[in-house]
Amino acid sequence: MTTIKDVAEFAGVSVATVSRTLNNSGYVGEESRKKVERAIKTLEYYPNEVARSLFQKTSKMIGLLLPDISNPYFPLLAKGVEDCAQEKGYMVILGNVEDNLEKESTYVKFFSQYNVSGVLSASAIQKDAKSSIPFVLLDRAMEKEDYSISTDDLLGGKLAARAIEETKAENVIVMAGPKKVPGANDRLTGNLQVLNHSNINYKIFETNTYQVDKAEKIARNLFETFENFDSVIASNDVFALAVMKEAMRRKYRIPEDLQIIGYDDMPFSRYMFPGLTTIAQPAYEVGYRGAEMLFNLIEKKSITQKKVILKPEFVQRETLR
Amino acid sequence: MTTIKDVAEFAGVSVATVSRTLNNSGYVGEESRKKVERAIKTLEYYPNEVARSLFQKTSKMIGLLLPDISNPYFPLLAKGVEDCAQEKGYMVILGNVEDNLEKESTYVKFFSQYNVSGVLSASAIQKDAKSSIPFVLLDRAMEKEDYSISTDDLLGGKLAARAIEETKAENVIVMAGPKKVPGANDRLTGNLQVLNHSNINYKIFETNTYQVDKAEKIARNLFETFENFDSVIASNDVFALAVMKEAMRRKYRIPEDLQIIGYDDMPFSRYMFPGLTTIAQPAYEVGYRGAEMLFNLIEKKSITQKKVILKPEFVQRETLR
């Protein structure tokens, strides 16, 4: 393997000059620079990033922890992270932790052993891990001192309930997402703040999971548990979809007999028939801006806002009257 | 930072003994081992993976190149890769290359600079990149000498057309996927092999893209271009969905007036109403078994089968008569 010493010898300059040329730092005369560049080309010398990272104690890698990559929200978020990382010349190491603490700690340990420059996490992250490395939480703004990008789920919950209110709904089922997901509680609170100030009757249906493969059973359960409801505020788009399917199977007309609003605005939601009315979360933007914030931390730039909260949006389609 | 030398000094043993203890190789007396372990604990010494990787010229990382992470097929595949990698104690660096050669070559260069142990690619990969590092192609078995895991798309195409044939369809629209995607051609060939041996009339509708955000327009285009068809073989589930929506908007009953079959079996496909009949691709298994093969290559185990071809399956739901 070609070393920096070989390059220096071939070019007839010092190792320090080669290093300055490579790192674009300090003064290097025009002629020396040309010699070094020619030597690099001739000898096919590629500076080894591992060596550089060992020397600098950081690498051009960031870690990304996701709770569940098969939930379509997270690939969109990952795409935002990766686009930003690529612009900055960084690579992304993916960790799919599935809300499993052991998996998470394996990844965190690995990240630190590989000198990653920072970590983005859409999963919970242990305190120990945070202290030693720049990190930004995505959609999980848990503690005051944390850097985070999230979406205003309280507002999202209000938007959904207000949309239902405007249709003159009478009996609403509110699907409450899993309690351990911070955003799920905020959405529910937002829903209830609006509904409690209206004349609408509502009942809460607790789902305890966002898992895609549970949606069918939960939707069936909803129709077996409740009667005479005319609207459903679903905990996300996948669950809205499953409720729509079960409703149609039972010969409800949507939205005439039953109206449904989702949450997320997944790519497939507009291809439903009728098209799913929902609250759009800016998944790509959460990822992209989270990565931007992380790079600012890594580069020790001043950050004026530790917690960025993005706004969800109401997307009108065809499942509300 | 604590070094291996500090550990040796603290333990009162040689650096070689610490190294043997860490790597679990060679003889280390019971007492020395205990001393070393105590020193490591006291000094909080973590052997640096970057240093190890620099020394060994490989790292416990593999690269994964995907053409489009927002297409729901690929996160499932990535999950399979990641599960297998985690069992082996490896990390996955994600590269979302979007069929962009420049992005791809940036990633490949990076992978090599970081001494990754191997690369899995569901995207095209340049010849240069292949020679220097173990790699396995996922769903892109292009050249004879390549290691690959793929799905039998020809069979998948046949299965879809046979299912349509059994319904006594008369006029079928066959949506042909983008020509540059190898699997798309095989599916089309499979479709036609069956249809050409039947009495069914068919027409080919070329779509040239799998992009999710083009599906709506393409579906509309299909209904504007063709008349009097009773069946559609869609190029994937997202496109099937878009065709279903446009058909329902135009008051077709599915499957009575128009039947549709998809391809992929995405998680959302069973939540359609009616449920989408489709051909299931084993995305997770392609990822998992691809990673298994890659680790066998990395560990220089003998591989009996260079090209593994998995079987797609017909999934009956409600969109065929």
XYZ file of C-alpha atoms in Angstrom:
642
model
C 0.000 0.000 0.000
C 1.194 3.507 -0.810
C 1.881 5.639 2.241
C 2.173 9.374 2.692
C 5.953 8.832 3.009
C 6.072 7.259 -0.462
C 4.229 10.265 -1.830
C 6.653 12.661 -0.140
C 9.680 10.767 -1.469
C 8.310 10.568 -5.009
C 7.453 14.278 -4.974
C 10.752 15.232 -3.353
C 9.050 17.195 -0.579
C 8.549 16.637 3.137
C 5.731 14.564 4.623
C 4.466 17.756 6.267
C 4.086 19.366 2.850
C 2.080 16.413 1.556
C -0.092 16.580 4.650
C -0.678 20.331 4.247
C -1.578 19.797 0.601
C -4.017 17.008 1.429
C -5.688 18.924 4.215
C -5.637 22.208 2.359
C -4.188 23.872 5.425
C -1.100 26.032 5.864
C 1.130 27.341 3.099
C 2.213 25.121 0.221
C 4.082 26.639 -2.732
C 2.449 26.313 -6.148
C 5.265 24.131 -7.471
C 5.281 21.794 -4.469
C 1.526 21.426 -4.681
C 1.816 20.350 -8.319
C 4.545 17.839 -7.469
C 2.449 16.368 -4.683
C -0.617 16.135 -6.880
C 1.380 14.403 -9.603
C 2.856 11.961 -7.072
C -0.609 11.180 -5.677
C -1.908 10.482 -9.159
C 1.033 8.370 -10.213
C 1.180 6.304 -7.053
C -2.602 6.089 -6.752
C -2.461 7.261 -3.180
C -5.806 7.573 -1.395
C -5.543 9.035 2.075
C -7.109 6.485 4.356
C -10.121 7.865 6.196
C -9.641 5.384 8.974
C -6.145 6.723 9.595
C -7.389 10.274 9.414
C -10.206 9.439 11.808
C -7.816 7.767 14.235
C -5.671 10.884 14.197
C -8.492 13.380 14.482
C -10.608 11.284 16.838
C -13.677 11.807 14.679
C -14.829 10.320 11.429
C -16.994 11.628 8.630
C -19.806 9.406 9.801
C -22.938 10.059 11.753
C -25.194 7.467 13.360
C -28.952 7.372 12.829
C -31.147 5.406 15.235
C -34.660 4.578 14.054
C -37.352 2.732 15.993
C -38.836 0.882 13.016
C -37.701 1.212 9.441
C -40.722 -0.705 8.123
C -43.019 2.107 9.314
C -43.147 4.288 6.175
C -42.636 7.487 8.170
C -39.010 6.638 8.969
C -37.593 6.002 5.495
C -38.764 9.507 4.548
C -37.024 10.904 7.607
C -33.892 8.853 6.821
C -33.882 10.266 3.307
C -33.834 13.804 4.704
C -30.924 12.919 6.993
C -28.992 11.257 4.230
C -29.479 14.069 1.711
C -28.119 16.601 4.181
C -25.247 14.295 5.212
C -24.269 13.769 1.626
C -24.117 17.495 0.974
C -21.713 17.731 3.922
C -19.625 14.745 2.762
C -20.725 12.528 5.639
C -21.948 8.942 5.634
C -24.875 7.649 7.658
C -24.712 4.472 9.720
C -28.188 3.116 10.147
C -29.389 1.552 13.382
C -32.857 0.039 13.431
C -33.374 -0.358 17.171
C -37.027 -1.448 17.303
C -37.518 0.115 20.730
C -35.111 -2.498 22.063
C -32.785 -1.035 24.691
C -30.146 -3.690 24.205
C -29.966 -3.099 20.449
C -29.774 0.604 21.083
C -26.883 0.288 23.489
C -25.004 -1.989 21.074
C -25.294 0.689 18.412
C -24.312 3.507 20.709
C -21.225 1.591 21.815
C -20.348 0.859 18.217
C -20.818 4.496 17.214
C -18.405 5.561 19.898
C -15.837 2.914 18.986
C -15.898 4.140 15.396
C -15.517 7.759 16.449
C -18.721 8.837 14.716
C -19.012 12.599 14.745
C -22.567 12.673 16.006
C -25.808 10.797 16.440
C -29.372 11.473 15.333
C -31.991 9.481 17.158
C -35.688 9.039 16.507
C -35.628 6.415 19.212
C -35.182 6.933 22.919
C -31.512 7.335 23.806
C -29.859 6.668 27.135
C -28.347 9.457 29.132
C -24.799 8.041 29.147
C -24.696 7.988 25.402
C -25.636 11.610 25.149
C -22.872 13.136 27.186
C -19.919 12.065 25.095
C -20.965 12.981 21.572
C -23.032 15.605 19.722
C -26.553 14.309 19.286
C -29.927 15.564 18.127
C -33.255 13.935 18.896
C -35.785 13.589 16.109
C -39.437 13.702 17.097
C -38.529 12.894 20.703
C -37.942 16.119 22.563
C -37.720 14.645 25.986
C -35.485 16.722 28.175
C -34.833 20.398 28.492
C -31.156 20.254 27.668
C -31.570 18.122 24.543
C -31.209 19.386 21.008
C -34.213 18.321 18.994
C -36.343 18.707 15.900
C -39.934 17.690 16.286
C -43.390 18.317 14.961
C -46.054 20.083 16.962
C -48.227 17.071 17.738
C -50.502 19.043 20.029
C -51.333 21.322 17.113
C -51.710 18.272 14.853
C -54.217 16.781 17.281
C -56.138 20.052 17.367
C -56.176 20.340 13.574
C -57.641 16.844 13.253
C -60.342 17.469 15.861
C -61.219 20.885 14.423
C -61.664 19.381 10.980
C -64.044 16.821 12.483
C -65.859 19.549 14.431
C -66.526 21.543 11.286
C -68.336 18.615 9.690
C -70.956 18.654 12.440
C -70.016 15.200 13.642
C -72.055 13.871 16.558
C -70.348 10.718 17.826
C -66.611 10.426 17.421
C -64.201 7.605 18.216
C -60.748 8.938 19.077
C -58.032 6.340 18.575
C -55.257 6.958 21.119
C -51.802 5.805 20.023
C -49.311 4.019 22.279
C -48.773 5.950 25.531
C -45.013 5.475 25.529
C -44.667 7.421 22.272
C -44.463 11.066 23.376
C -46.148 12.444 20.258
C -49.132 10.134 20.664
C -50.085 11.723 23.984
C -49.784 15.215 22.556
C -52.032 14.349 19.657
C -54.635 12.910 21.998
C -54.445 15.998 24.215
C -54.883 18.187 21.144
C -57.893 16.125 20.044
C -59.522 16.386 23.466
C -58.865 20.103 23.945
C -60.997 20.766 20.901
C -63.644 18.100 21.496
C -64.153 19.104 25.138
C -65.075 22.591 24.009
C -67.633 21.312 21.536
C -70.965 19.546 21.822
C -69.596 16.424 20.216
C -69.838 13.095 22.045
C -66.641 11.129 21.893
C -65.142 7.918 23.142
C -61.471 7.009 23.388
C -60.244 3.759 21.897
C -56.761 2.854 23.110
C -54.569 1.030 20.622
C -51.206 0.716 22.393
C -49.315 0.095 19.159
C -48.445 1.639 15.812
C -47.409 -1.715 14.377
C -48.597 -2.128 10.826
C -49.474 -5.806 11.185
C -51.807 -5.159 14.120
C -53.973 -2.638 12.253
C -56.469 -5.093 10.775
C -57.317 -6.705 14.091
C -57.573 -3.377 15.873
C -59.930 -2.007 13.221
C -62.200 -5.037 13.588
C -62.079 -4.606 17.333
C -63.160 -0.977 17.022
C -66.333 -1.921 15.142
C -67.104 -4.691 17.621
C -66.618 -2.441 20.658
C -68.525 0.703 19.660
C -71.904 1.463 18.141
C -73.499 4.437 16.461
C -70.409 6.456 15.760
C -70.192 8.675 12.692
C -66.499 9.683 12.761
C -63.094 8.222 13.585
C -59.926 10.165 14.391
C -57.305 7.527 13.591
C -53.919 7.357 15.289
C -52.076 7.237 11.962
C -52.671 6.667 8.262
C -52.137 2.913 8.350
C -54.759 2.563 11.071
C -57.085 4.939 9.184
C -56.689 2.690 6.175
C -57.561 -0.418 8.159
C -60.641 1.304 9.630
C -61.727 2.382 6.138
C -61.404 -1.157 4.896
C -63.389 -2.629 7.758
C -66.065 0.081 7.334
C -66.413 -0.650 3.621
C -66.588 -4.363 4.302
C -69.502 -3.558 6.599
C -71.133 -1.508 3.815
C -70.651 1.920 5.348
C -70.365 4.690 2.790
C -67.377 6.984 3.335
C -67.765 9.818 4.173
C -71.617 9.771 4.114
C -72.101 7.184 6.897
C -68.676 7.330 8.455
C -65.922 9.890 8.164
C -62.277 9.228 8.928
C -59.209 11.387 9.385
C -55.671 9.983 9.491
C -52.296 11.251 10.684
C -48.938 11.339 8.832
C -49.828 11.737 5.145
C -48.009 8.671 3.892
C -47.201 8.444 0.188
C -49.971 5.862 -0.334
C -52.679 7.904 1.452
C -53.615 9.918 -1.590
C -54.083 6.717 -3.603
C -56.869 5.487 -1.366
C -60.413 5.657 -2.637
C -61.798 7.851 -1.310
C -58.563 9.809 -0.786
C -57.645 9.962 2.888
C -58.024 13.313 4.626
C -55.151 13.558 7.077
C -52.610 15.648 8.996
C -49.290 15.855 7.162
C -46.082 15.463 9.158
C -42.952 16.908 7.566
C -40.910 13.674 7.929
C -38.282 14.567 5.331
C -37.836 18.026 6.824
C -37.470 16.642 10.363
C -34.634 14.451 9.079
C -32.974 17.123 6.977
C -33.112 19.861 9.587
C -32.073 17.464 12.336
C -28.954 16.625 10.349
C -28.294 20.336 9.720
C -28.476 20.998 13.445
C -26.166 18.068 14.160
C -23.555 19.366 11.706
C -23.734 22.773 13.348
C -23.035 21.088 16.685
C -20.178 19.081 15.196
C -18.664 22.205 13.673
C -19.185 24.018 16.984
C -21.277 26.723 15.370
C -23.572 28.635 17.658
C -27.112 27.346 17.683
C -29.764 29.901 18.458
C -32.597 27.447 18.913
C -32.077 24.157 20.744
C -35.565 22.903 20.068
C -37.056 23.363 16.631
C -40.739 22.565 16.352
C -42.170 22.170 12.864
C -45.822 22.612 12.002
C -48.049 19.805 10.771
C -50.647 20.620 8.113
C -54.231 19.667 7.426
C -54.580 17.868 4.077
C -58.097 17.862 2.714
C -59.121 14.915 0.575
C -62.342 12.941 0.514
C -62.969 11.134 3.795
C -64.634 14.024 5.638
C -68.062 15.365 4.747
C -7.238 9.106 26.501
C -6.221 5.795 28.004
C -3.918 3.755 25.790
C -3.032 0.091 25.758
C 0.328 1.103 27.248
C -1.390 2.692 30.247
C -3.323 -0.519 30.778
C -0.139 -2.592 30.616
C 1.643 -0.320 33.081
C -1.252 -0.287 35.509
C -1.573 -4.071 35.341
C 2.164 -4.606 35.542
C 2.227 -6.783 32.437
C 3.525 -6.316 28.885
C 1.553 -4.611 26.095
C 1.595 -7.948 24.271
C -0.203 -9.578 27.193
C -2.899 -6.893 27.178
C -3.289 -7.341 23.453
C -3.579 -11.136 23.759
C -6.161 -10.700 26.500
C -8.194 -8.254 24.428
C -8.121 -10.380 21.324
C -8.581 -13.623 23.193
C -5.661 -15.096 21.300
C -2.510 -16.860 22.526
C -1.769 -17.866 26.097
C -2.444 -15.505 28.994
C -2.098 -16.767 32.574
C -5.177 -16.609 34.766
C -3.609 -14.083 37.119
C -2.405 -11.779 34.350
C -5.833 -11.899 32.735
C -7.437 -10.782 35.994
C -4.913 -7.951 36.380
C -5.580 -6.769 32.843
C -9.321 -6.926 33.299
C -9.075 -4.939 36.534
C -6.859 -2.336 34.823
C -9.292 -1.999 31.900
C -12.168 -1.472 34.287
C -10.337 1.004 36.488
C -8.937 3.060 33.635
C -12.104 2.788 31.530
C -10.152 1.627 28.539
C -12.160 0.852 25.422
C -10.163 -0.624 22.566
C -10.726 1.685 19.656
C -12.345 -0.009 16.678
C -10.860 2.556 14.343
C -7.377 1.605 15.475
C -8.203 -2.057 15.170
C -9.640 -1.508 11.704
C -6.570 0.452 10.620
C -4.399 -2.415 11.737
C -6.492 -5.180 10.258
C -7.415 -3.277 7.090
C -11.075 -4.163 7.554
C -13.812 -2.872 9.793
C -16.930 -4.414 11.199
C -19.004 -2.419 8.772
C -20.746 -3.291 5.548
C -22.140 -0.859 2.999
C -25.683 -1.088 1.644
C -26.583 0.727 -1.574
C -30.291 1.256 -2.266
C -31.842 2.916 -5.305
C -34.722 4.586 -3.450
C -35.443 4.273 0.238
C -38.851 5.909 -0.136
C -40.054 2.959 -2.211
C -41.524 0.702 0.511
C -39.846 -2.412 -0.917
C -36.367 -1.253 0.122
C -36.875 -0.572 3.839
C -38.061 -4.192 4.182
C -34.956 -5.374 2.380
C -32.769 -3.102 4.534
C -34.345 -4.571 7.647
C -33.340 -8.069 6.527
C -29.771 -6.896 5.902
C -29.573 -5.139 9.227
C -30.976 -8.031 11.260
C -28.382 -10.399 9.810
C -25.573 -7.840 10.255
C -26.488 -7.301 13.853
C -26.369 -11.018 14.584
C -22.831 -10.982 13.185
C -21.820 -7.877 15.142
C -21.566 -5.686 12.037
C -22.939 -2.230 11.354
C -24.609 -1.131 8.142
C -23.734 2.095 6.344
C -26.663 3.174 4.259
C -26.273 4.683 0.816
C -29.399 5.916 -0.932
C -28.072 6.354 -4.465
C -31.272 7.144 -6.383
C -29.929 5.608 -9.575
C -27.393 8.436 -9.650
C -23.970 7.202 -10.779
C -22.123 10.069 -9.143
C -23.730 9.420 -5.749
C -22.953 5.765 -6.132
C -19.304 6.359 -6.844
C -19.024 8.738 -3.876
C -20.339 5.989 -1.627
C -18.139 3.300 -3.089
C -15.079 5.503 -2.614
C -16.106 6.223 0.939
C -16.700 2.558 1.676
C -13.218 1.747 0.530
C -11.662 4.602 2.515
C -13.336 3.282 5.640
C -12.179 -0.266 4.995
C -15.729 -1.657 4.977
C -15.651 -5.435 4.899
C -18.132 -5.786 2.082
C -20.906 -4.170 0.074
C -24.496 -5.152 -0.659
C -26.060 -3.352 -3.571
C -29.620 -3.221 -4.804
C -28.471 -0.543 -7.201
C -26.245 -0.957 -10.213
C -22.588 -1.045 -9.204
C -19.590 -0.168 -11.319
C -17.073 -2.789 -12.269
C -14.097 -1.085 -10.587
C -15.818 -1.108 -7.259
C -16.462 -4.805 -7.426
C -12.933 -6.045 -7.836
C -11.477 -4.773 -4.591
C -14.019 -5.834 -2.005
C -16.496 -8.658 -1.331
C -19.883 -7.682 -2.691
C -23.282 -9.224 -3.283
C -25.935 -7.870 -5.599
C -29.520 -7.777 -4.396
C -32.213 -8.165 -7.046
C -29.751 -7.200 -9.756
C -28.063 -10.341 -11.022
C -26.327 -8.805 -13.951
C -23.147 -10.640 -14.738
C -22.123 -14.235 -14.597
C -19.332 -13.799 -12.095
C -21.389 -11.765 -9.625
C -22.687 -13.084 -6.331
C -26.358 -12.297 -6.050
C -29.689 -12.925 -4.372
C -32.711 -12.194 -6.468
C -36.322 -13.110 -6.987
C -37.520 -15.051 -9.982
C -39.267 -12.208 -11.788
C -39.979 -14.307 -14.855
C -41.931 -16.706 -12.656
C -43.604 -13.738 -10.937
C -44.721 -12.419 -14.314
C -46.101 -15.825 -15.242
C -47.961 -16.192 -11.951
C -49.663 -12.831 -12.446
C -50.692 -13.616 -16.030
C -51.892 -17.120 -15.132
C -54.077 -15.720 -12.358
C -55.611 -13.334 -14.886
C -56.017 -16.164 -17.420
C -57.969 -18.264 -14.945
C -60.553 -15.532 -14.502
C -61.498 -15.731 -18.177
C -60.383 -12.183 -18.843
C -60.831 -10.968 -22.412
C -58.991 -7.662 -22.765
C -55.967 -7.079 -20.600
C -53.699 -4.055 -20.183
C -50.173 -5.078 -19.235
C -48.261 -2.273 -17.528
C -44.572 -2.630 -18.382
C -42.178 -1.219 -15.772
C -39.055 0.799 -16.592
C -36.865 -1.018 -19.124
C -33.612 -0.233 -17.312
C -34.747 -2.211 -14.271
C -33.745 -5.814 -15.059
C -36.613 -7.375 -13.097
C -39.199 -5.316 -14.948
C -38.273 -6.906 -18.273
C -38.435 -10.392 -16.800
C -41.868 -9.763 -15.381
C -43.098 -8.503 -18.713
C -41.616 -11.518 -20.499
C -43.325 -13.797 -17.973
C -46.634 -12.016 -18.533
C -46.367 -12.333 -22.298
C -45.254 -15.974 -22.317
C -48.553 -16.864 -20.688
C -50.771 -14.411 -22.543
C -49.361 -15.382 -25.966
C -50.429 -18.957 -25.344
C -53.962 -17.926 -24.452
C -56.875 -16.438 -26.352
C -56.717 -13.251 -24.356
C -56.300 -9.920 -26.149
C -53.751 -7.705 -24.520
C -52.093 -4.354 -24.943
C -48.857 -3.149 -23.393
C -48.779 0.169 -21.552
C -45.225 1.378 -20.941
C -44.694 3.332 -17.755
C -40.908 3.936 -17.668
C -40.895 4.659 -13.940
C -41.658 3.128 -10.557
C -41.710 6.527 -8.891
C -44.504 6.783 -6.365
C -45.378 10.376 -7.187
C -45.936 9.597 -10.872
C -48.525 6.871 -10.240
C -51.611 9.095 -10.209
C -50.863 10.692 -13.560
C -49.961 7.382 -15.167
C -53.191 5.788 -13.963
C -55.231 8.618 -15.469
C -53.258 8.280 -18.676
C -54.070 4.567 -18.835
C -57.815 5.202 -18.764
C -57.501 7.959 -21.360
C -55.407 5.799 -23.721
C -57.299 2.500 -23.708
C -60.928 1.439 -24.008
C -62.913 -1.679 -23.251
C -60.397 -3.469 -21.082
C -61.512 -5.710 -18.239
C -58.186 -6.411 -16.495
C -54.937 -4.663 -15.594
C -51.641 -6.335 -14.705
C -49.972 -3.505 -12.790
C -46.204 -3.027 -12.631
C -46.228 -2.828 -8.830
C -48.607 -2.384 -5.900
C -48.394 1.402 -5.808
C -49.376 1.593 -9.461
C -52.124 -0.999 -8.898
C -53.432 1.229 -6.131
C -53.462 4.288 -8.356
C -55.288 2.346 -11.105
C -57.842 1.117 -8.562
C -58.461 4.646 -7.394
C -58.920 6.015 -10.887
C -61.230 3.095 -11.761
C -63.406 3.715 -8.702
C -63.516 7.412 -9.466
C -64.869 6.425 -12.875
C -67.462 4.193 -11.179
C -66.022 0.851 -12.209
C -66.819 -1.928 -9.775
C -63.756 -3.959 -8.752
C -63.475 -6.812 -9.604
C -66.848 -7.075 -11.427
C -66.118 -4.479 -14.140
C -62.382 -4.325 -13.834
C -59.918 -6.664 -12.186
C -56.418 -5.694 -11.108
C -53.359 -7.582 -9.964
C -50.337 -5.890 -8.362
C -46.720 -6.867 -7.740
C -44.685 -6.722 -4.469
C -47.245 -7.259 -1.687
C -46.507 -4.087 0.214
C -47.627 -3.866 3.844
C -50.480 -1.544 2.895
C -51.803 -3.733 0.067
C -53.949 -5.874 2.301
C -55.589 -2.764 3.762
C -57.024 -1.718 0.428
C -60.711 -2.209 -0.186
C -61.101 -4.474 -1.970
C -57.868 -6.171 -0.805
C -55.269 -6.162 -3.564
C -54.481 -9.500 -5.190
C -50.776 -9.455 -5.929
C -47.464 -11.301 -6.313
C -45.448 -11.285 -3.087
C -41.719 -10.604 -3.286
C -39.647 -11.821 -0.336
C -37.956 -8.442 0.273
C -36.864 -9.173 3.828
C -35.453 -12.544 2.829
C -33.537 -11.072 -0.124
C -31.867 -8.685 2.331
C -31.230 -11.250 5.026
C -29.853 -13.939 2.742
C -27.800 -11.412 0.788
C -26.123 -10.357 4.017
C -25.555 -14.004 4.967
C -23.848 -14.621 1.644
C -21.732 -11.497 2.069
C -20.531 -12.618 5.506
C -19.619 -15.994 4.063
C -17.540 -14.185 1.453
C -15.936 -11.967 4.073
C -15.090 -14.988 6.216
C -13.789 -16.769 3.120
C -16.163 -19.674 3.569
C -16.886 -21.724 0.490
C -20.076 -20.739 -1.265
C -21.799 -23.485 -3.193
C -24.251 -21.260 -4.987
C -23.173 -17.921 -6.425
C -26.654 -16.956 -7.545
C -29.577 -17.614 -5.257
C -32.983 -17.113 -6.810
C -35.960 -16.898 -4.476
C -39.525 -17.659 -5.483
C -42.287 -15.055 -5.556
C -45.787 -16.132 -4.470
C -49.313 -15.478 -5.648
C -51.393 -13.776 -2.927
C -55.115 -14.088 -3.444
C -57.288 -11.275 -2.151
C -60.291 -9.571 -3.710
C -59.366 -7.747 -6.905
C -59.676 -10.711 -9.266
C -62.998 -12.358 -10.134
